[in-house]
Coordinates of N, CA, C and O in Angstrom, one line a residue:
X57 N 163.5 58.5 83.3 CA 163.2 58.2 81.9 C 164.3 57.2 81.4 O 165.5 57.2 81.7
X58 N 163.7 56.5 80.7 CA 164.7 54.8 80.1 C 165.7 56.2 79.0 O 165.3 57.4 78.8
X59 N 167.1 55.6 78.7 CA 167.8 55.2 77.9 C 167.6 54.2 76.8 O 167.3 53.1 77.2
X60 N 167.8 54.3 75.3 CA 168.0 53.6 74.4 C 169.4 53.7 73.7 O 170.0 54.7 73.4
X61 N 169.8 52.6 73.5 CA 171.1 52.6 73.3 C 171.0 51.7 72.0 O 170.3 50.8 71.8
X62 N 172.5 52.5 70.7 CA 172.3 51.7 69.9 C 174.1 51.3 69.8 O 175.1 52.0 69.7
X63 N 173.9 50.6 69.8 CA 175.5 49.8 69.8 C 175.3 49.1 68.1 O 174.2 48.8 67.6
X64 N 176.8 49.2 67.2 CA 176.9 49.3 65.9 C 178.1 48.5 66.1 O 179.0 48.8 66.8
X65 N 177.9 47.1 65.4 CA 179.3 46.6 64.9 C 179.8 46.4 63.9 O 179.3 45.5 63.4
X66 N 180.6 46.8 63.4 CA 181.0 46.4 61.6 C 182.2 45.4 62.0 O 183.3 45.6 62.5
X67 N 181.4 44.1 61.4 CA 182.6 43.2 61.7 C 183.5 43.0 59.6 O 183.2 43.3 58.5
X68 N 184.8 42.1 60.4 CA 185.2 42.1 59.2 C 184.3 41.3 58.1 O 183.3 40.7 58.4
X69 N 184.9 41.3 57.1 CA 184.3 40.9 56.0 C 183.7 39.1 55.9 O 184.7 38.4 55.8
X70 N 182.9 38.8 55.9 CA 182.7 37.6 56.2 C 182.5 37.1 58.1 O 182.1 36.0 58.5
X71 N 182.7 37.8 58.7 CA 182.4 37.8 60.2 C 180.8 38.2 60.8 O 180.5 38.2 62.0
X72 N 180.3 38.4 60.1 CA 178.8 39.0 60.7 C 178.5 38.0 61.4 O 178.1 38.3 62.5
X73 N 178.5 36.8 61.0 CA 177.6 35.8 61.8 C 178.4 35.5 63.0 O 177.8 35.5 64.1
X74 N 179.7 35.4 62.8 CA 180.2 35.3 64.1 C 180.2 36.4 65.1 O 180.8 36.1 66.2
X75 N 179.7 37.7 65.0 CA 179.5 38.5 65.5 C 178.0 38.8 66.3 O 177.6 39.3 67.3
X76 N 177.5 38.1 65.3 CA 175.6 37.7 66.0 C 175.8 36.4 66.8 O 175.6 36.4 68.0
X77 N 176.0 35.7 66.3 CA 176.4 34.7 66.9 C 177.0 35.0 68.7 O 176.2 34.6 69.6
X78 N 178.0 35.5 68.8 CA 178.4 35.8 70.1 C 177.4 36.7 71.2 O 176.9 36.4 72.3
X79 N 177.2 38.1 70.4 CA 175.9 38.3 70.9 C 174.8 37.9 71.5 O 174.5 38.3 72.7
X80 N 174.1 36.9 70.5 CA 173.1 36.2 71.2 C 173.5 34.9 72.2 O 172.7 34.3 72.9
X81 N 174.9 34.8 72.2 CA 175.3 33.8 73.3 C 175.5 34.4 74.4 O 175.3 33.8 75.5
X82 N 176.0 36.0 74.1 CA 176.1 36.3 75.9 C 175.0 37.3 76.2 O 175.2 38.4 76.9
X83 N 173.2 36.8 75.6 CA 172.4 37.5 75.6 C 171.3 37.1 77.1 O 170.6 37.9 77.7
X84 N 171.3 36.1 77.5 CA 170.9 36.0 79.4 C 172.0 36.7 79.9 O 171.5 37.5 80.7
X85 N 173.1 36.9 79.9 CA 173.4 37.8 81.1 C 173.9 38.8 80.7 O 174.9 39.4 81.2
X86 N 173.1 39.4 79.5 CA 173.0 40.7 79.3 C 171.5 41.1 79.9 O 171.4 41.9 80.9
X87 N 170.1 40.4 79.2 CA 169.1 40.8 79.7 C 168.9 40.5 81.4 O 167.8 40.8 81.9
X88 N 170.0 39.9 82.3 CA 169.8 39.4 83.7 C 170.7 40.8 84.6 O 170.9 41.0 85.8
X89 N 171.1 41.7 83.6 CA 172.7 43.0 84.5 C 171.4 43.4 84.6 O 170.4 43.2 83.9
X90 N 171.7 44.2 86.2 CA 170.7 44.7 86.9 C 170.6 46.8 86.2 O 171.3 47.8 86.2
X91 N 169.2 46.6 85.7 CA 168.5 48.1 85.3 C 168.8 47.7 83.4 O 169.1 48.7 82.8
X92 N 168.7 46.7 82.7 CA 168.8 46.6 81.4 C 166.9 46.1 81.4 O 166.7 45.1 82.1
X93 N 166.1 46.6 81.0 CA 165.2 46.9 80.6 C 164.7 45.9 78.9 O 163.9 45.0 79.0
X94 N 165.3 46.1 77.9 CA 165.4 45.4 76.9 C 166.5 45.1 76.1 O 167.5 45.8 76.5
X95 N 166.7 44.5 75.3 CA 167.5 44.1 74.6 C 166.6 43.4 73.0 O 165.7 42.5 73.0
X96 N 167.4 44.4 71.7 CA 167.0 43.7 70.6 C 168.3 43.0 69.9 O 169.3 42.6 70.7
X97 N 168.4 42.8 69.2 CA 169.7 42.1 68.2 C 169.2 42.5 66.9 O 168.1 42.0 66.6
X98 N 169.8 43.2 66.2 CA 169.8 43.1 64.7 C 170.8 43.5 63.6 O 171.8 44.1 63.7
X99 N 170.3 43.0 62.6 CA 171.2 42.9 61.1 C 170.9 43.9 59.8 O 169.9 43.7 59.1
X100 N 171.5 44.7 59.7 CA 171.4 45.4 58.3 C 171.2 44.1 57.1 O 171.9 43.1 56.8
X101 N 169.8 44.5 56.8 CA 169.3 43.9 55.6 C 170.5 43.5 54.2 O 170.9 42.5 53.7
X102 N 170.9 44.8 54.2 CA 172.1 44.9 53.0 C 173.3 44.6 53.4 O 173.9 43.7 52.8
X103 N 173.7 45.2 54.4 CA 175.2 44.2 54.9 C 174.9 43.4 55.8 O 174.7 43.9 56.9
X104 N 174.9 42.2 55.6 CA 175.3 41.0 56.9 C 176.4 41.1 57.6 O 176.7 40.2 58.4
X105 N 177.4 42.2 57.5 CA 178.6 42.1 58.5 C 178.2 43.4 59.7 O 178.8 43.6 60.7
X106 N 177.2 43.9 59.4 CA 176.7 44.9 60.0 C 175.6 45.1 60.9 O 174.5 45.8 60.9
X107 N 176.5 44.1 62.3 CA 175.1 43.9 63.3 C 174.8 45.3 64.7 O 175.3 46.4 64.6
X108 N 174.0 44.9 65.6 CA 173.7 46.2 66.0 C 172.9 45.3 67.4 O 172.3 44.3 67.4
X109 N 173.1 46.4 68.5 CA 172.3 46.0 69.6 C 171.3 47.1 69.7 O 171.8 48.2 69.4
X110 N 170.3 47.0 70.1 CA 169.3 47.8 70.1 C 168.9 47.7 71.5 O 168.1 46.8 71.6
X111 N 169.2 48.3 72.8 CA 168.8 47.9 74.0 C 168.1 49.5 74.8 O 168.6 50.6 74.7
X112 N 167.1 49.2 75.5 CA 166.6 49.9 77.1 C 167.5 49.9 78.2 O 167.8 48.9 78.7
X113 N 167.9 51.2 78.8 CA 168.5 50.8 80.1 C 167.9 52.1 81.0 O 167.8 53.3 80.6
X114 N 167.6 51.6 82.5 CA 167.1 52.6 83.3 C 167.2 53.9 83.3 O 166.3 54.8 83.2
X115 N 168.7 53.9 83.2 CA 169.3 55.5 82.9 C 170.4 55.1 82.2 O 170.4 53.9 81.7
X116 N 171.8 56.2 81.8 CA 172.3 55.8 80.7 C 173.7 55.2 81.2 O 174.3 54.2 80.6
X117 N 174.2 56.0 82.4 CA 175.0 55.0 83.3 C 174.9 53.5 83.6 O 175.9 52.8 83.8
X118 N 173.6 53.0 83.6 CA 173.4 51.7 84.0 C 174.2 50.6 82.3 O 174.7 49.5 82.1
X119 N 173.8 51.7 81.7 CA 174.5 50.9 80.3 C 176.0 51.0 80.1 O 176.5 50.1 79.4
X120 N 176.9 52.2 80.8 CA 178.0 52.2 80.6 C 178.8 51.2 81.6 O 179.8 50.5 81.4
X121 N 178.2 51.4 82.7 CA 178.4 50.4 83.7 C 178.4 49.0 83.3 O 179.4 48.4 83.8
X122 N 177.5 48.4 82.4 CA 177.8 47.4 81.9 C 178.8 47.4 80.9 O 179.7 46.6 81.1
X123 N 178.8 48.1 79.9 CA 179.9 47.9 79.4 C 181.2 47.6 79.8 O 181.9 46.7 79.4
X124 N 181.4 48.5 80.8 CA 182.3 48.3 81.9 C 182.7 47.2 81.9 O 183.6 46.8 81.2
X125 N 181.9 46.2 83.0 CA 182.0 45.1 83.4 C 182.2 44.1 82.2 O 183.2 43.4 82.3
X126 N 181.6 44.1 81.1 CA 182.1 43.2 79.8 C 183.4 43.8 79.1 O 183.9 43.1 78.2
X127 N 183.8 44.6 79.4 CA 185.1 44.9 79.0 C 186.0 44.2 80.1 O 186.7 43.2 79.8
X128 N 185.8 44.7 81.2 CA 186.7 43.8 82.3 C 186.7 42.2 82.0 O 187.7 41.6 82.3
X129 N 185.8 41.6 81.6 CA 185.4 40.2 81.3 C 186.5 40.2 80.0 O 187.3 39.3 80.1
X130 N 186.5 40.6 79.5 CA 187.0 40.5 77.9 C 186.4 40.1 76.9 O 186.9 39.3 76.0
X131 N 185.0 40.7 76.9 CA 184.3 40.3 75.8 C 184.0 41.7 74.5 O 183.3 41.5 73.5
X132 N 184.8 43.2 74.9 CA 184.7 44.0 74.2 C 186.2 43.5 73.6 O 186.4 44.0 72.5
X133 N 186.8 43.0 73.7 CA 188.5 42.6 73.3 C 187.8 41.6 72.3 O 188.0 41.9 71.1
X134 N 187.1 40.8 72.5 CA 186.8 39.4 71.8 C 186.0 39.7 70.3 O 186.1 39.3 69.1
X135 N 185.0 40.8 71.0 CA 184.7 41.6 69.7 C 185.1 42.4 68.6 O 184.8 42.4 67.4
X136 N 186.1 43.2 69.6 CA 187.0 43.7 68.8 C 188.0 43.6 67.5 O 188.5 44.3 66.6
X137 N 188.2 42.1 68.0 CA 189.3 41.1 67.1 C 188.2 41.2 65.7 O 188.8 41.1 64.6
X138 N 187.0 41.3 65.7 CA 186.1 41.0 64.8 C 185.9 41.8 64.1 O 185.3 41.6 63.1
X139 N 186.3 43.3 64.5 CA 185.8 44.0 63.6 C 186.7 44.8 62.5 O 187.8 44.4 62.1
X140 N 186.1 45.9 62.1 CA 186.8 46.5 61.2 C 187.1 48.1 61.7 O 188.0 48.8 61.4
X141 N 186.0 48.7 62.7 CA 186.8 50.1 64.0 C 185.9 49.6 65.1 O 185.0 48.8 65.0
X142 N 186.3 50.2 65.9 CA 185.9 50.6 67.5 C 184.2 50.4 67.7 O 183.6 51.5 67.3
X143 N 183.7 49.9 67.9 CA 182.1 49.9 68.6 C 181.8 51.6 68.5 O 182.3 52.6 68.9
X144 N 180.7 51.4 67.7 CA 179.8 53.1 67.6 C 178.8 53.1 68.5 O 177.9 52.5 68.0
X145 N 178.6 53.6 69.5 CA 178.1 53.6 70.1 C 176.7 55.0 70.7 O 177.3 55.8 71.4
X146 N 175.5 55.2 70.4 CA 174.7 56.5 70.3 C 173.9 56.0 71.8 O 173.7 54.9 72.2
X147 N 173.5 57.3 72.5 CA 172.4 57.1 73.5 C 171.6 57.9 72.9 O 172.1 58.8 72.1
X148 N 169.7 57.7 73.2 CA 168.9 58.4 73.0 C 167.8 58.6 74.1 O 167.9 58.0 75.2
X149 N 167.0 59.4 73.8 CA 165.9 59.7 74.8 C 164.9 59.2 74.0 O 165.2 59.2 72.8
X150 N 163.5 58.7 74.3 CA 162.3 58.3 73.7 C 161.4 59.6 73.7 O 161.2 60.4 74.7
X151 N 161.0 59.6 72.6 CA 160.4 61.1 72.6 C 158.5 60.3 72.3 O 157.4 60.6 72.8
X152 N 159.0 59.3 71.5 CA 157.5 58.6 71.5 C 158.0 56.8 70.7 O 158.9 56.4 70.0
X153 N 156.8 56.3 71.5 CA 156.8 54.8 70.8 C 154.9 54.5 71.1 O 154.2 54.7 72.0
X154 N 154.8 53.8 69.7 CA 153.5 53.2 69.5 C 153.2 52.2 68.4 O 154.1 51.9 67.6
X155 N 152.2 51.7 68.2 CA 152.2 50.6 67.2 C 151.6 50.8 66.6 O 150.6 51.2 67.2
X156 N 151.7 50.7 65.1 CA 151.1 50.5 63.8 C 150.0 49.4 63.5 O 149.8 48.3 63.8
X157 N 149.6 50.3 62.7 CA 147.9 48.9 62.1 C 148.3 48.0 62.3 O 147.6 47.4 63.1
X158 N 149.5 47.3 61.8 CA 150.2 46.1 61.7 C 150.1 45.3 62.7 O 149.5 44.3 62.7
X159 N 150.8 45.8 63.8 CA 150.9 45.4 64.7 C 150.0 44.9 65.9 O 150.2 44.0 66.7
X160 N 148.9 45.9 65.8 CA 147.8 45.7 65.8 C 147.1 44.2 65.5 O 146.8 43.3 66.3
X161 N 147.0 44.2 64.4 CA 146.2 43.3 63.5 C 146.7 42.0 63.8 O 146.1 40.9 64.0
X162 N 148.1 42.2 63.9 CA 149.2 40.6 64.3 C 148.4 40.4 65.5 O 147.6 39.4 65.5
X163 N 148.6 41.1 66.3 CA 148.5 40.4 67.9 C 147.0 40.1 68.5 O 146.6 39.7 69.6
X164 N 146.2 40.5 67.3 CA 144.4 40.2 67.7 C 143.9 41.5 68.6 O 142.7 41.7 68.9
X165 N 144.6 42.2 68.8 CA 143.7 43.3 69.6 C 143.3 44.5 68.7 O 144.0 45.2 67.9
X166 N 141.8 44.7 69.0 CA 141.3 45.9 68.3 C 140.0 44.9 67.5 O 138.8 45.1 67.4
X167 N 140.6 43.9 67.0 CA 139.7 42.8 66.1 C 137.9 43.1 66.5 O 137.3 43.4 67.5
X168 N 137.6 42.9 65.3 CA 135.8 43.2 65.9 C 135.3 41.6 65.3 O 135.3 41.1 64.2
X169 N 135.0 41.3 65.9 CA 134.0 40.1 65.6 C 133.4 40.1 64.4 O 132.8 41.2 64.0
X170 N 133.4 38.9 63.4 CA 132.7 38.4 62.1 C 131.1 37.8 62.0 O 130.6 37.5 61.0

């Protein structure tokens, strides 16, 4: 069963963008580490210093393992300098996922002919 991982960064005050920013630059060879499944990026609506990785990984090792390795890189150091504490870090299990009318309706499927 996948792993869902939610990585939390509170960068300093006025840093959010540089914080998304870096993210989505070292986001190919995050989704290319072998057993990373998905990868989202997002922003607290209300605080913009307050970004978040939202990712799938095989099992939950394969995500610490990576971490690993970007820490060795020095890209948990680089982040660090950004923030305001330590990376929060939660694993989960999927108990269920499915899509809403919405979603539905967006992507044309289910549609009945006019």
């Amino acid at each position: 069963m996948s792993t869902t991982v939610l990585t939390e960064l509170f960068a300093r005050p006025g840093r959010g963008d540089d914080v998304a920013a870096l993210l989505l630059e070292i986001l190919h060879e995050s989704l290319a580490h072998q057993d990373c499944e998905t990868i989202r990026i997002i922003r607290d609506q209300d605080d913009p210093d307050h970004v978040a990785g939202l990712t799938q990984w095989t099992e939950r090792q394969d995500y610490t393992g990576y971490l690993g390795w970007r820490t060795a890189r020095g890209f948990t150091g680089t982040f660090e300098a950004m923030l305001t504490r330590p990376l929060v870090i939660s694993y989960y299990d999927e108990l269920f996922a499915g899509q809403g009318i919405a979603a539905v309706r967006e992507s044309g499927a289910g549609r009945r002919p006019q």
